[in-house]
Amino acid sequence: MRQKIQKRDNDTLLEGNLITSQLEKRKLNLFIDISGTIIIIFIFLFPFLWMVGMSFKDRIQTFQIPPAWFFKPTLENYRDLFSREIFGHYFVNSLLVVAFSVLISLLIAAPAAYALSRFNFKAKKDFSFWILSVRMAPAISVVIPYFLLGSLIGILDTKFVLILSYLTFNIPFAVWMLKGFISEIPIEIEEAAMVDGYSRFEVFYKIIIPLTATGFAATSILCIIQSWNEFTFALFLTTTNARTLPTIVTQFLTFQGVVWGEMSSAATITVLPAVIFAILVRKHLITGLTFGALKE
Amino acid sequence: MRKSNKAPFIWLAPSLIVLFLITIIPTLFLFYTSSVNWELGLPWSDRTFVGLQNYLDIFRDFLFQQAVKRTIVYTVFSVSTEFVFGYIIASFLSRKSVRWKGLLIGTLIIPMTVTPSIAGLIWRLYFNPNYGIINYFLHFFKIAPDWYSYSLAMSSVIIVDVWQWTPFVALILFAGLSALPSTPFEAALVDGASKLQIMRYITLPLLKPIILIAILLRGMDALKMFDVVFSLTGGGPADATELLSMLVYRTGFYQTGMIGLASAIAVVLLVVIILISQLFIKILGEKREEV
């Protein structure tokens, strides 16, 4: 018993300086809360904000030590960046590849997700788990046959091959996400509609799709984020025509050291859409990233 | 109500056919190329079938062994650091008195959505020994590490991974903590358990499946890490950060163009990750049945 008390005392001691009164305990808690909040924001937000800030600095300010905390923002870097043809080209490629790949994925995934959440059949579990392991396959392994087959058929460096390769992770992901959303719709609604003479297909697009609209939106946004950020396929399968934004790093790696400002502006523009989208779907982010293991 | 047994397959057909074409066939082709001797640039007809020779070669290859070791070091260090910090942050977020939780969660979402190749590039600037912001902060403590050096390059890659993915672990564990039942904790408090005892005997065991899910997901991602290393260190200096994916890139595409060898390494990586993913799937299946 004494040991126990001793231990508890030690724990209290660990928490801070001798806690004598309730008031001091409250002060200590406030201190922990405030310093914790500051530390988290400093570690995780500061590097991001610093990048954005750097994109508005002129060349001298970027290299200034001690760093320029306050400065008159300039748009020079963005002007330089947009004057490079390559940037606009990459940007448009990114948009097109992401849009088509996500759209096609949803079209293909939606019926599969419906079947997996509504029908009972023997291989159901095996099929859904097989789909999940497809999603896990490392891009660097999948990209080799894509590169070789692509060059044999002659489709390398096209948006088509990129869209195709993005389906390999978007379809499994979309099936898995949509399955979760569809399963939340009570089956009674469907049964009632079928009694009213709706066919399965009508039930699907007149009832299920409208009812899971938010689910579809969240799924497509998560697909957009992963496709937008994809690097490996884009690096291997394209050279000039179909390059996307994440591969712009290869442009900067060669003459690194001179154009930090421009680099940061390219980084900011590439990163910003993904970040905004992620904050929009924050409620579904963890569900998505854990493949439905955690529901919020 | 169900019309026939064939019904589900009509719904599944599009995804089955497409996934067969875009995943099964390429994978089979990868297995095939891992058994030929062929160099990039030669005519495709010049390939020779060598059976398992490529696998024997890579397992004997010093570079491969080194890359395996580095990949393991990288995975173990980054995932365990992410778990420890993630757990601390999750516990912090679970404190009732913490305000601005929305802001904190928003903050945590940002690193994990930053395009990884861009994150590598930007941190490359931050790590710069002369103008980088990190050494500026460190000079207050009178230290000036050379992050680009052979001995620290791996740490820099791990730091970027930890920055990007600790939030992911933290948010998963936070969601897990929030969903725990309160009764065991109340009972423990009545019994006079200490905070450490509660963590050791109640929180961690209850959280186990979620911890495993977080660790396995992070582990698989770390094993296949490519983009951050590519733009942060390019595998260097002198192979210091040459992880398995980088080795595939260098063997097959960048330097030598030995497609057979690169495919063999890629198959090894693929098999390891698929095996781990089976474990993940098993836990996921069990968790889903509880619900």
Short mmCIF file of C-alpha atoms in Angstrom, two decimals, chain B residues 12 29 35 47-48 52 54 59-60 67 77 80 105 107 112 119 141 161 164 171 189 191 209 211 224 247 277 284:
data_model
loop_
_atom_site.label_atom_id
_atom_site.label_comp_id
_atom_site.label_asym_id
_atom_site.label_seq_id
_atom_site.Cartn_x
_atom_site.Cartn_y
_atom_site.Cartn_z
CA LEU B 12 -18.77 -6.66 -60.63
CA PHE B 29 4.56 -9.63 -66.98
CA SER B 35 13.27 -14.20 -65.21
CA ARG B 47 16.25 -11.12 -74.18
CA THR B 48 17.31 -14.50 -72.83
CA LEU B 52 15.70 -17.75 -61.19
CA ASN B 54 18.27 -12.85 -61.33
CA PHE B 59 20.49 -11.99 -53.05
CA ARG B 60 24.23 -12.32 -53.46
CA ALA B 67 19.44 -1.57 -49.53
CA PHE B 77 12.98 4.23 -37.06
CA SER B 80 8.40 3.84 -34.22
CA ILE B 105 -6.72 18.84 -36.49
CA THR B 107 -2.89 21.70 -38.79
CA MET B 112 0.08 14.42 -44.82
CA ALA B 119 7.92 17.81 -49.42
CA PHE B 141 21.90 25.68 -29.41
CA ASP B 161 8.69 11.04 -43.06
CA GLN B 164 4.52 14.07 -42.89
CA LEU B 171 -5.34 11.24 -35.91
CA LEU B 189 -9.50 5.27 -11.07
CA ASP B 191 -9.05 1.25 -7.66
CA PRO B 209 -6.12 -3.34 -33.12
CA ILE B 211 -2.37 0.64 -33.15
CA LYS B 224 7.94 1.31 -50.59
CA LEU B 247 17.66 0.62 -56.07
CA SER B 277 -1.08 -6.45 -46.33
CA LEU B 284 -9.38 -5.21 -40.67
#
